[in-house]
Amino acid sequence: MIQPVTKERFALNTATVRAQWSLRDCIEGCVRHGIRGIAPWRDKLEDCGVKEAARMIADSGLVVTGLCRGGMFPAADEAGRRAALDDNRRAVDHAMEIGARCLVLVVGGLPPGSKDLRGARAQVRDGIGALLDHARPAGLPLAIEPLHPMYAADRACVNTMKHANELCDELGAGLGIAVDVYHVWWDPDLEAEIGRAGAQRLLGFHLCDWLVPTTDLLLDRGMMGDGVIDLPRIRGWMEAAGYAGFAEVEIFSAETWWKRPGDEVLRTCVERLPLV
Ligand code: ZN
């Protein structure tokens, strides 16, 4: 039996309280609840300015487990791809500025009007390759987050750990994977692919739960323990593979958790840690 996650190795992804809290609220909330890590989304950084965000986070002593998010590489034309790459380079710079351990990549889906999934995947590979030229010298790891296949068209056409591992094999150093249980729990190859990734590549571990029924494809994620994902089993696979980083709660929940007071959400997350 593996030991439960402690607050010392637990992080708040700001998406979890996106509707209620500013970045400052999130930082103060983590400190109040004894949570030691934070993973901001770029919208929260931009609301207060990256400089101020960096200062607040540094003052708090929180570990920045990752910045969400870069990616969205495919575009209909060269100008679009260039604009996406420019934005990704900025994201790398901002991740460095706030001391993030990695930049999480939601890689993008089909360009508008396109049915060329293979082409979109090639654009993703090329985009990550080009971004690595900027991220590698900076020493910032990039973390591909494979997304559930239901998002292949509009959010991410990398949908399995196997595909993410193949991209890591092909593109080399500086590239790893963020494992989000919501996206990969169903995969029969999950244990093997987590093992294949190993400690070097496993850069993040995102927690929530899969509700039955799920009423919204994007905004109806469950609190740990309220759904059907065997969280301790997946965490056991992560740890067996050598992952020693933070477990990060990331719950998009428009109708439930975004409507509760932020302190109640964080308190509930901490209470559920023994179930993880
Ligand atoms: Zn995630």
PDB file of C-alpha atoms and ligand atoms in Angstrom:
ATOM      1  CA  MET A   1       0.000   0.000   0.000  1.00  0.00           C
ATOM      2  CA  ILE A   2       1.485   3.337  -1.017  1.00  0.00           C
ATOM      3  CA  GLN A   3       1.273   6.285   1.344  1.00  0.00           C
ATOM      4  CA  PRO A   4      -1.289   9.007   0.579  1.00  0.00           C
ATOM      5  CA  VAL A   5      -0.219  12.340  -0.872  1.00  0.00           C
ATOM      6  CA  THR A   6       0.638  14.892   1.810  1.00  0.00           C
ATOM      7  CA  LYS A   7       0.065  18.641   1.608  1.00  0.00           C
ATOM      8  CA  GLU A   8       3.835  19.049   1.217  1.00  0.00           C
ATOM      9  CA  ARG A   9       3.601  17.363  -2.172  1.00  0.00           C
ATOM     10  CA  PHE A  10       0.232  18.791  -3.189  1.00  0.00           C
ATOM     11  CA  ALA A  11      -0.357  21.671  -5.601  1.00  0.00           C
ATOM     12  CA  LEU A  12      -3.286  23.795  -6.664  1.00  0.00           C
ATOM     13  CA  ASN A  13      -3.850  24.321 -10.353  1.00  0.00           C
ATOM     14  CA  THR A  14      -5.586  27.696 -10.529  1.00  0.00           C
ATOM     15  CA  ALA A  15      -8.229  26.309 -12.928  1.00  0.00           C
ATOM     16  CA  THR A  16      -9.779  24.665  -9.869  1.00  0.00           C
ATOM     17  CA  VAL A  17     -10.945  28.050  -8.515  1.00  0.00           C
ATOM     18  CA  ARG A  18     -10.847  29.935 -11.798  1.00  0.00           C
ATOM     19  CA  ALA A  19     -14.246  31.535 -11.357  1.00  0.00           C
ATOM     20  CA  GLN A  20     -13.825  32.635  -7.733  1.00  0.00           C
ATOM     21  CA  TRP A  21     -10.220  33.648  -7.168  1.00  0.00           C
ATOM     22  CA  SER A  22      -7.487  35.876  -8.555  1.00  0.00           C
ATOM     23  CA  LEU A  23      -3.878  34.699  -8.542  1.00  0.00           C
ATOM     24  CA  ARG A  24      -3.332  36.557  -5.275  1.00  0.00           C
ATOM     25  CA  ASP A  25      -6.349  34.761  -3.747  1.00  0.00           C
ATOM     26  CA  CYS A  26      -4.964  31.429  -4.966  1.00  0.00           C
ATOM     27  CA  ILE A  27      -1.536  32.066  -3.460  1.00  0.00           C
ATOM     28  CA  GLU A  28      -2.986  33.195  -0.137  1.00  0.00           C
ATOM     29  CA  GLY A  29      -5.407  30.258  -0.166  1.00  0.00           C
ATOM     30  CA  CYS A  30      -2.580  27.749  -0.677  1.00  0.00           C
ATOM     31  CA  VAL A  31      -0.627  29.269   2.204  1.00  0.00           C
ATOM     32  CA  ARG A  32      -3.736  29.246   4.421  1.00  0.00           C
ATOM     33  CA  HIS A  33      -4.462  25.574   3.711  1.00  0.00           C
ATOM     34  CA  GLY A  34      -0.856  24.391   3.900  1.00  0.00           C
ATOM     35  CA  ILE A  35      -0.702  23.499   0.196  1.00  0.00           C
ATOM     36  CA  ARG A  36       2.892  23.843  -0.996  1.00  0.00           C
ATOM     37  CA  GLY A  37       2.610  24.060  -4.771  1.00  0.00           C
ATOM     38  CA  ILE A  38       0.781  26.127  -7.358  1.00  0.00           C
ATOM     39  CA  ALA A  39       0.290  25.876 -11.120  1.00  0.00           C
ATOM     40  CA  PRO A  40      -1.089  29.078 -12.587  1.00  0.00           C
ATOM     41  CA  TRP A  41      -2.840  29.494 -15.904  1.00  0.00           C
ATOM     42  CA  ARG A  42      -1.667  32.322 -18.106  1.00  0.00           C
ATOM     43  CA  ASP A  43      -4.946  34.216 -17.800  1.00  0.00           C
ATOM     44  CA  LYS A  44      -4.290  34.617 -14.071  1.00  0.00           C
ATOM     45  CA  LEU A  45      -0.752  35.843 -14.757  1.00  0.00           C
ATOM     46  CA  GLU A  46      -1.913  38.350 -17.310  1.00  0.00           C
ATOM     47  CA  ASP A  47      -4.625  39.705 -15.000  1.00  0.00           C
ATOM     48  CA  CYS A  48      -1.999  40.907 -12.521  1.00  0.00           C
ATOM     49  CA  GLY A  49       1.062  41.151 -14.779  1.00  0.00           C
ATOM     50  CA  VAL A  50       3.836  38.577 -14.955  1.00  0.00           C
ATOM     51  CA  LYS A  51       6.282  40.642 -12.883  1.00  0.00           C
ATOM     52  CA  GLU A  52       3.841  41.053 -10.021  1.00  0.00           C
ATOM     53  CA  ALA A  53       2.872  37.378 -10.275  1.00  0.00           C
ATOM     54  CA  ALA A  54       6.527  36.360 -10.040  1.00  0.00           C
ATOM     55  CA  ARG A  55       7.040  38.591  -7.000  1.00  0.00           C
ATOM     56  CA  MET A  56       3.939  37.310  -5.183  1.00  0.00           C
ATOM     57  CA  ILE A  57       4.822  33.673  -5.833  1.00  0.00           C
ATOM     58  CA  ALA A  58       8.433  34.137  -4.755  1.00  0.00           C
ATOM     59  CA  ASP A  59       7.307  35.854  -1.544  1.00  0.00           C
ATOM     60  CA  SER A  60       4.927  32.984  -0.777  1.00  0.00           C
ATOM     61  CA  GLY A  61       7.608  30.303  -1.049  1.00  0.00           C
ATOM     62  CA  LEU A  62       5.279  28.118  -3.126  1.00  0.00           C
ATOM     63  CA  VAL A  63       6.734  25.682  -5.646  1.00  0.00           C
ATOM     64  CA  VAL A  64       5.473  26.400  -9.165  1.00  0.00           C
ATOM     65  CA  THR A  65       4.778  22.938 -10.514  1.00  0.00           C
ATOM     66  CA  GLY A  66       4.049  24.218 -14.007  1.00  0.00           C
ATOM     67  CA  LEU A  67       2.662  27.028 -16.120  1.00  0.00           C
ATOM     68  CA  CYS A  68      -0.528  26.279 -18.066  1.00  0.00           C
ATOM     69  CA  ARG A  69      -0.376  26.466 -20.907  1.00  0.00           C
ATOM     70  CA  GLY A  70       1.506  26.630 -24.178  1.00  0.00           C
ATOM     71  CA  GLY A  71       0.704  24.682 -27.307  1.00  0.00           C
ATOM     72  CA  MET A  72      -2.065  25.174 -29.883  1.00  0.00           C
ATOM     73  CA  PHE A  73       0.542  24.755 -32.625  1.00  0.00           C
ATOM     74  CA  PRO A  74      -1.478  23.847 -35.759  1.00  0.00           C
ATOM     75  CA  ALA A  75      -2.797  26.663 -37.927  1.00  0.00           C
ATOM     76  CA  ALA A  76      -4.253  27.040 -41.400  1.00  0.00           C
ATOM     77  CA  ASP A  77      -1.244  28.932 -42.778  1.00  0.00           C
ATOM     78  CA  GLU A  78       2.374  29.835 -42.154  1.00  0.00           C
ATOM     79  CA  ALA A  79       1.502  33.180 -40.535  1.00  0.00           C
ATOM     80  CA  GLY A  80      -0.765  31.404 -38.074  1.00  0.00           C
ATOM     81  CA  ARG A  81       1.907  28.867 -37.185  1.00  0.00           C
ATOM     82  CA  ARG A  82       4.442  31.661 -36.706  1.00  0.00           C
ATOM     83  CA  ALA A  83       2.069  33.565 -34.415  1.00  0.00           C
ATOM     84  CA  ALA A  84       1.488  30.404 -32.362  1.00  0.00           C
ATOM     85  CA  LEU A  85       5.224  29.834 -32.017  1.00  0.00           C
ATOM     86  CA  ASP A  86       5.797  33.456 -30.960  1.00  0.00           C
ATOM     87  CA  ASP A  87       3.127  33.098 -28.306  1.00  0.00           C
ATOM     88  CA  ASN A  88       4.728  29.865 -27.118  1.00  0.00           C
ATOM     89  CA  ARG A  89       8.133  31.524 -26.819  1.00  0.00           C
ATOM     90  CA  ARG A  90       6.497  34.172 -24.638  1.00  0.00           C
ATOM     91  CA  ALA A  91       4.958  31.420 -22.532  1.00  0.00           C
ATOM     92  CA  VAL A  92       8.428  29.886 -22.033  1.00  0.00           C
ATOM     93  CA  ASP A  93       9.762  33.285 -20.940  1.00  0.00           C
ATOM     94  CA  HIS A  94       6.873  33.770 -18.518  1.00  0.00           C
ATOM     95  CA  ALA A  95       7.342  30.269 -17.109  1.00  0.00           C
ATOM     96  CA  MET A  96      11.007  31.109 -16.470  1.00  0.00           C
ATOM     97  CA  GLU A  97      10.056  34.395 -14.851  1.00  0.00           C
ATOM     98  CA  ILE A  98       7.761  32.737 -12.304  1.00  0.00           C
ATOM     99  CA  GLY A  99      10.187  29.868 -11.659  1.00  0.00           C
ATOM    100  CA  ALA A 100       7.920  27.173 -13.096  1.00  0.00           C
ATOM    101  CA  ARG A 101       9.272  23.627 -13.236  1.00  0.00           C
ATOM    102  CA  CYS A 102       7.805  23.160 -16.724  1.00  0.00           C
ATOM    103  CA  LEU A 103       5.536  24.623 -19.368  1.00  0.00           C
ATOM    104  CA  VAL A 104       2.496  22.420 -19.946  1.00  0.00           C
ATOM    105  CA  LEU A 105       1.546  21.988 -23.611  1.00  0.00           C
ATOM    106  CA  VAL A 106      -2.002  21.481 -24.827  1.00  0.00           C
ATOM    107  CA  VAL A 107      -0.838  20.895 -28.346  1.00  0.00           C
ATOM    108  CA  GLY A 108      -3.839  21.939 -30.449  1.00  0.00           C
ATOM    109  CA  GLY A 109      -6.196  20.142 -32.824  1.00  0.00           C
ATOM    110  CA  LEU A 110      -7.318  20.583 -36.404  1.00  0.00           C
ATOM    111  CA  PRO A 111      -7.041  24.027 -37.997  1.00  0.00           C
ATOM    112  CA  PRO A 112     -10.504  25.456 -38.832  1.00  0.00           C
ATOM    113  CA  GLY A 113     -12.012  23.700 -41.840  1.00  0.00           C
ATOM    114  CA  SER A 114      -9.341  20.993 -41.969  1.00  0.00           C
ATOM    115  CA  LYS A 115      -9.864  17.233 -41.851  1.00  0.00           C
ATOM    116  CA  ASP A 116      -6.157  16.476 -42.058  1.00  0.00           C
ATOM    117  CA  LEU A 117      -5.480  14.940 -38.663  1.00  0.00           C
ATOM    118  CA  ARG A 118      -2.168  13.476 -39.748  1.00  0.00           C
ATOM    119  CA  GLY A 119      -1.106  16.909 -40.978  1.00  0.00           C
ATOM    120  CA  ALA A 120      -2.135  18.508 -37.682  1.00  0.00           C
ATOM    121  CA  ARG A 121      -0.028  15.963 -35.803  1.00  0.00           C
ATOM    122  CA  ALA A 122       2.940  16.751 -38.023  1.00  0.00           C
ATOM    123  CA  GLN A 123       2.452  20.458 -37.283  1.00  0.00           C
ATOM    124  CA  VAL A 124       2.425  19.659 -33.573  1.00  0.00           C
ATOM    125  CA  ARG A 125       5.685  17.736 -33.844  1.00  0.00           C
ATOM    126  CA  ASP A 126       7.316  20.554 -35.817  1.00  0.00           C
ATOM    127  CA  GLY A 127       5.968  23.209 -33.472  1.00  0.00           C
ATOM    128  CA  ILE A 128       7.285  21.464 -30.373  1.00  0.00           C
ATOM    129  CA  GLY A 129      10.604  20.923 -32.131  1.00  0.00           C
ATOM    130  CA  ALA A 130      10.892  24.634 -32.886  1.00  0.00           C
ATOM    131  CA  LEU A 131       9.867  25.602 -29.354  1.00  0.00           C
ATOM    132  CA  LEU A 132      12.498  23.276 -27.894  1.00  0.00           C
ATOM    133  CA  ASP A 133      15.138  25.414 -29.629  1.00  0.00           C
ATOM    134  CA  HIS A 134      13.996  28.238 -27.346  1.00  0.00           C
ATOM    135  CA  ALA A 135      13.195  26.247 -24.199  1.00  0.00           C
ATOM    136  CA  ARG A 136      16.270  23.998 -24.096  1.00  0.00           C
ATOM    137  CA  PRO A 137      18.882  26.772 -23.766  1.00  0.00           C
ATOM    138  CA  ALA A 138      16.684  28.372 -21.100  1.00  0.00           C
ATOM    139  CA  GLY A 139      16.648  25.070 -19.197  1.00  0.00           C
ATOM    140  CA  LEU A 140      12.856  24.925 -19.150  1.00  0.00           C
ATOM    141  CA  PRO A 141      11.302  21.485 -19.703  1.00  0.00           C
ATOM    142  CA  LEU A 142       8.216  21.259 -21.936  1.00  0.00           C
ATOM    143  CA  ALA A 143       5.481  18.874 -20.812  1.00  0.00           C
ATOM    144  CA  ILE A 144       3.104  17.434 -23.401  1.00  0.00           C
ATOM    145  CA  GLU A 145      -0.280  16.810 -21.818  1.00  0.00           C
ATOM    146  CA  PRO A 146      -2.075  14.094 -23.787  1.00  0.00           C
ATOM    147  CA  LEU A 147      -5.778  14.978 -23.822  1.00  0.00           C
ATOM    148  CA  HIS A 148      -8.754  12.624 -23.921  1.00  0.00           C
ATOM    149  CA  PRO A 149      -9.605  11.757 -27.554  1.00  0.00           C
ATOM    150  CA  MET A 150     -12.880  13.704 -27.343  1.00  0.00           C
ATOM    151  CA  TYR A 151     -10.713  16.845 -27.661  1.00  0.00           C
ATOM    152  CA  ALA A 152      -8.766  15.685 -30.734  1.00  0.00           C
ATOM    153  CA  ALA A 153     -10.560  18.086 -33.081  1.00  0.00           C
ATOM    154  CA  ASP A 154     -10.331  21.324 -31.161  1.00  0.00           C
ATOM    155  CA  ARG A 155      -7.801  21.099 -28.326  1.00  0.00           C
ATOM    156  CA  ALA A 156      -5.169  18.411 -28.656  1.00  0.00           C
ATOM    157  CA  CYS A 157      -4.482  15.761 -31.291  1.00  0.00           C
ATOM    158  CA  VAL A 158      -2.010  13.997 -28.987  1.00  0.00           C
ATOM    159  CA  ASN A 159      -4.404  11.733 -27.108  1.00  0.00           C
ATOM    160  CA  THR A 160      -2.410   8.905 -25.606  1.00  0.00           C
ATOM    161  CA  MET A 161       0.667   8.453 -23.463  1.00  0.00           C
ATOM    162  CA  LYS A 162       2.058   6.269 -26.238  1.00  0.00           C
ATOM    163  CA  HIS A 163       1.876   9.131 -28.748  1.00  0.00           C
ATOM    164  CA  ALA A 164       3.450  11.509 -26.218  1.00  0.00           C
ATOM    165  CA  ASN A 165       6.249   9.022 -25.548  1.00  0.00           C
ATOM    166  CA  GLU A 166       6.862   8.694 -29.291  1.00  0.00           C
ATOM    167  CA  LEU A 167       7.201  12.459 -29.601  1.00  0.00           C
ATOM    168  CA  CYS A 168       9.657  12.448 -26.688  1.00  0.00           C
ATOM    169  CA  ASP A 169      11.652   9.677 -28.399  1.00  0.00           C
ATOM    170  CA  GLU A 170      11.736  11.666 -31.619  1.00  0.00           C
ATOM    171  CA  LEU A 171      12.407  15.164 -30.283  1.00  0.00           C
ATOM    172  CA  GLY A 172      14.763  14.326 -27.453  1.00  0.00           C
ATOM    173  CA  ALA A 173      15.974  16.159 -24.379  1.00  0.00           C
ATOM    174  CA  GLY A 174      13.932  18.877 -22.745  1.00  0.00           C
ATOM    175  CA  LEU A 175      10.598  17.253 -23.540  1.00  0.00           C
ATOM    176  CA  GLY A 176       8.437  15.287 -21.110  1.00  0.00           C
ATOM    177  CA  ILE A 177       4.845  14.504 -20.218  1.00  0.00           C
ATOM    178  CA  ALA A 178       2.197  15.802 -17.832  1.00  0.00           C
ATOM    179  CA  VAL A 179      -0.094  12.935 -16.823  1.00  0.00           C
ATOM    180  CA  ASP A 180      -3.637  14.136 -16.174  1.00  0.00           C
ATOM    181  CA  VAL A 181      -5.807  11.310 -14.882  1.00  0.00           C
ATOM    182  CA  TYR A 182      -8.899  12.818 -16.515  1.00  0.00           C
ATOM    183  CA  HIS A 183      -7.409  12.342 -19.962  1.00  0.00           C
ATOM    184  CA  VAL A 184      -5.640   9.003 -19.696  1.00  0.00           C
ATOM    185  CA  TRP A 185      -7.393   6.885 -17.059  1.00  0.00           C
ATOM    186  CA  TRP A 186      -9.242   4.797 -19.679  1.00  0.00           C
ATOM    187  CA  ASP A 187      -6.109   3.772 -21.609  1.00  0.00           C
ATOM    188  CA  PRO A 188      -5.336  -0.002 -21.435  1.00  0.00           C
ATOM    189  CA  ASP A 189      -1.659   0.815 -22.047  1.00  0.00           C
ATOM    190  CA  LEU A 190      -1.444   3.428 -19.303  1.00  0.00           C
ATOM    191  CA  GLU A 191       0.670   1.471 -16.836  1.00  0.00           C
ATOM    192  CA  ALA A 192       3.142   0.385 -19.506  1.00  0.00           C
ATOM    193  CA  GLU A 193       3.423   3.873 -21.000  1.00  0.00           C
ATOM    194  CA  ILE A 194       3.941   5.523 -17.607  1.00  0.00           C
ATOM    195  CA  GLY A 195       6.701   2.993 -16.982  1.00  0.00           C
ATOM    196  CA  ARG A 196       8.177   3.687 -20.401  1.00  0.00           C
ATOM    197  CA  ALA A 197       8.212   7.426 -19.701  1.00  0.00           C
ATOM    198  CA  GLY A 198      10.119   6.987 -16.447  1.00  0.00           C
ATOM    199  CA  ALA A 199      11.275   9.564 -13.938  1.00  0.00           C
ATOM    200  CA  GLN A 200      13.071  11.685 -16.512  1.00  0.00           C
ATOM    201  CA  ARG A 201       9.972  12.344 -18.611  1.00  0.00           C
ATOM    202  CA  LEU A 202       7.215  12.418 -16.020  1.00  0.00           C
ATOM    203  CA  LEU A 203       6.930  16.139 -15.309  1.00  0.00           C
ATOM    204  CA  GLY A 204       3.478  16.481 -13.784  1.00  0.00           C
ATOM    205  CA  PHE A 205       0.567  14.557 -12.298  1.00  0.00           C
ATOM    206  CA  HIS A 206      -2.875  16.191 -12.480  1.00  0.00           C
ATOM    207  CA  LEU A 207      -5.779  15.031 -10.347  1.00  0.00           C
ATOM    208  CA  CYS A 208      -9.545  15.161 -10.515  1.00  0.00           C
ATOM    209  CA  ASP A 209     -12.150  12.465 -11.130  1.00  0.00           C
ATOM    210  CA  TRP A 210     -14.391  11.198 -13.933  1.00  0.00           C
ATOM    211  CA  LEU A 211     -18.050  11.617 -13.044  1.00  0.00           C
ATOM    212  CA  VAL A 212     -20.760   9.217 -14.222  1.00  0.00           C
ATOM    213  CA  PRO A 213     -22.642  10.640 -15.957  1.00  0.00           C
ATOM    214  CA  THR A 214     -20.472  13.504 -17.213  1.00  0.00           C
ATOM    215  CA  THR A 215     -22.751  16.351 -18.284  1.00  0.00           C
ATOM    216  CA  ASP A 216     -20.240  18.634 -20.024  1.00  0.00           C
ATOM    217  CA  LEU A 217     -17.201  17.603 -22.042  1.00  0.00           C
ATOM    218  CA  LEU A 218     -15.034  20.369 -20.642  1.00  0.00           C
ATOM    219  CA  LEU A 219     -16.451  21.811 -17.462  1.00  0.00           C
ATOM    220  CA  ASP A 220     -17.803  18.860 -15.475  1.00  0.00           C
ATOM    221  CA  ARG A 221     -14.760  17.312 -13.866  1.00  0.00           C
ATOM    222  CA  GLY A 222     -15.221  15.723 -10.488  1.00  0.00           C
ATOM    223  CA  MET A 223     -13.545  16.135  -7.117  1.00  0.00           C
ATOM    224  CA  MET A 224     -11.201  13.276  -6.226  1.00  0.00           C
ATOM    225  CA  GLY A 225     -13.277  10.435  -4.821  1.00  0.00           C
ATOM    226  CA  ASP A 226     -16.554  11.435  -6.504  1.00  0.00           C
ATOM    227  CA  GLY A 227     -15.988   9.466  -9.717  1.00  0.00           C
ATOM    228  CA  VAL A 228     -14.671   6.201 -11.109  1.00  0.00           C
ATOM    229  CA  ILE A 229     -10.922   6.739 -11.537  1.00  0.00           C
ATOM    230  CA  ASP A 230      -8.734   4.438  -9.430  1.00  0.00           C
ATOM    231  CA  LEU A 231      -6.466   7.270  -8.308  1.00  0.00           C
ATOM    232  CA  PRO A 232      -4.215   5.320  -5.904  1.00  0.00           C
ATOM    233  CA  ARG A 233      -3.539   2.742  -8.584  1.00  0.00           C
ATOM    234  CA  ILE A 234      -2.454   5.327 -11.154  1.00  0.00           C
ATOM    235  CA  ARG A 235      -0.394   7.188  -8.576  1.00  0.00           C
ATOM    236  CA  GLY A 236       1.247   3.879  -7.686  1.00  0.00           C
ATOM    237  CA  TRP A 237       2.254   3.468 -11.328  1.00  0.00           C
ATOM    238  CA  MET A 238       3.675   6.991 -11.354  1.00  0.00           C
ATOM    239  CA  GLU A 239       5.719   6.350  -8.238  1.00  0.00           C
ATOM    240  CA  ALA A 240       6.869   2.941  -9.454  1.00  0.00           C
ATOM    241  CA  ALA A 241       8.159   4.735 -12.549  1.00  0.00           C
ATOM    242  CA  GLY A 242      10.167   7.076 -10.326  1.00  0.00           C
ATOM    243  CA  TYR A 243       7.919  10.138 -10.244  1.00  0.00           C
ATOM    244  CA  ALA A 244       8.633  12.072  -7.062  1.00  0.00           C
ATOM    245  CA  GLY A 245       7.000  15.392  -7.931  1.00  0.00           C
ATOM    246  CA  PHE A 246       3.791  17.038  -6.825  1.00  0.00           C
ATOM    247  CA  ALA A 247       0.238  15.825  -7.250  1.00  0.00           C
ATOM    248  CA  GLU A 248      -1.757  18.757  -8.598  1.00  0.00           C
ATOM    249  CA  VAL A 249      -5.498  19.213  -8.380  1.00  0.00           C
ATOM    250  CA  GLU A 250      -7.055  20.569 -11.576  1.00  0.00           C
ATOM    251  CA  ILE A 251     -10.852  20.613 -11.632  1.00  0.00           C
ATOM    252  CA  PHE A 252     -12.890  22.423 -14.264  1.00  0.00           C
ATOM    253  CA  SER A 253     -16.363  22.411 -12.756  1.00  0.00           C
ATOM    254  CA  ALA A 254     -18.660  25.227 -13.843  1.00  0.00           C
ATOM    255  CA  GLU A 255     -21.779  23.978 -12.070  1.00  0.00           C
ATOM    256  CA  THR A 256     -20.328  22.645  -8.824  1.00  0.00           C
ATOM    257  CA  TRP A 257     -16.866  23.634  -7.613  1.00  0.00           C
ATOM    258  CA  TRP A 258     -16.671  27.008  -9.341  1.00  0.00           C
ATOM    259  CA  LYS A 259     -19.846  27.960  -7.465  1.00  0.00           C
ATOM    260  CA  ARG A 260     -18.497  27.142  -4.000  1.00  0.00           C
ATOM    261  CA  PRO A 261     -16.358  29.453  -1.876  1.00  0.00           C
ATOM    262  CA  GLY A 262     -12.666  28.974  -2.694  1.00  0.00           C
ATOM    263  CA  ASP A 263     -11.810  28.006   0.874  1.00  0.00           C
ATOM    264  CA  GLU A 264     -14.420  25.250   0.810  1.00  0.00           C
ATOM    265  CA  VAL A 265     -12.942  23.923  -2.441  1.00  0.00           C
ATOM    266  CA  LEU A 266      -9.397  23.839  -1.056  1.00  0.00           C
ATOM    267  CA  ARG A 267     -10.538  22.335   2.232  1.00  0.00           C
ATOM    268  CA  THR A 268     -12.349  19.580   0.321  1.00  0.00           C
ATOM    269  CA  CYS A 269      -9.297  18.901  -1.872  1.00  0.00           C
ATOM    270  CA  VAL A 270      -7.103  18.477   1.205  1.00  0.00           C
ATOM    271  CA  GLU A 271      -9.711  16.263   2.906  1.00  0.00           C
ATOM    272  CA  ARG A 272      -9.757  13.996  -0.149  1.00  0.00           C
ATOM    273  CA  LEU A 273      -5.993  13.458  -0.266  1.00  0.00           C
ATOM    274  CA  PRO A 274      -6.232  10.121   1.575  1.00  0.00           C
ATOM    275  CA  LEU A 275      -8.286   8.873  -1.414  1.00  0.00           C
ATOM    276  CA  VAL A 276      -5.556   9.725  -3.901  1.00  0.00           C
TER     277      VAL A 276
HETATM  278 ZN    ZN B   1      -4.181  18.840 -16.684  1.00  0.00          ZN
END
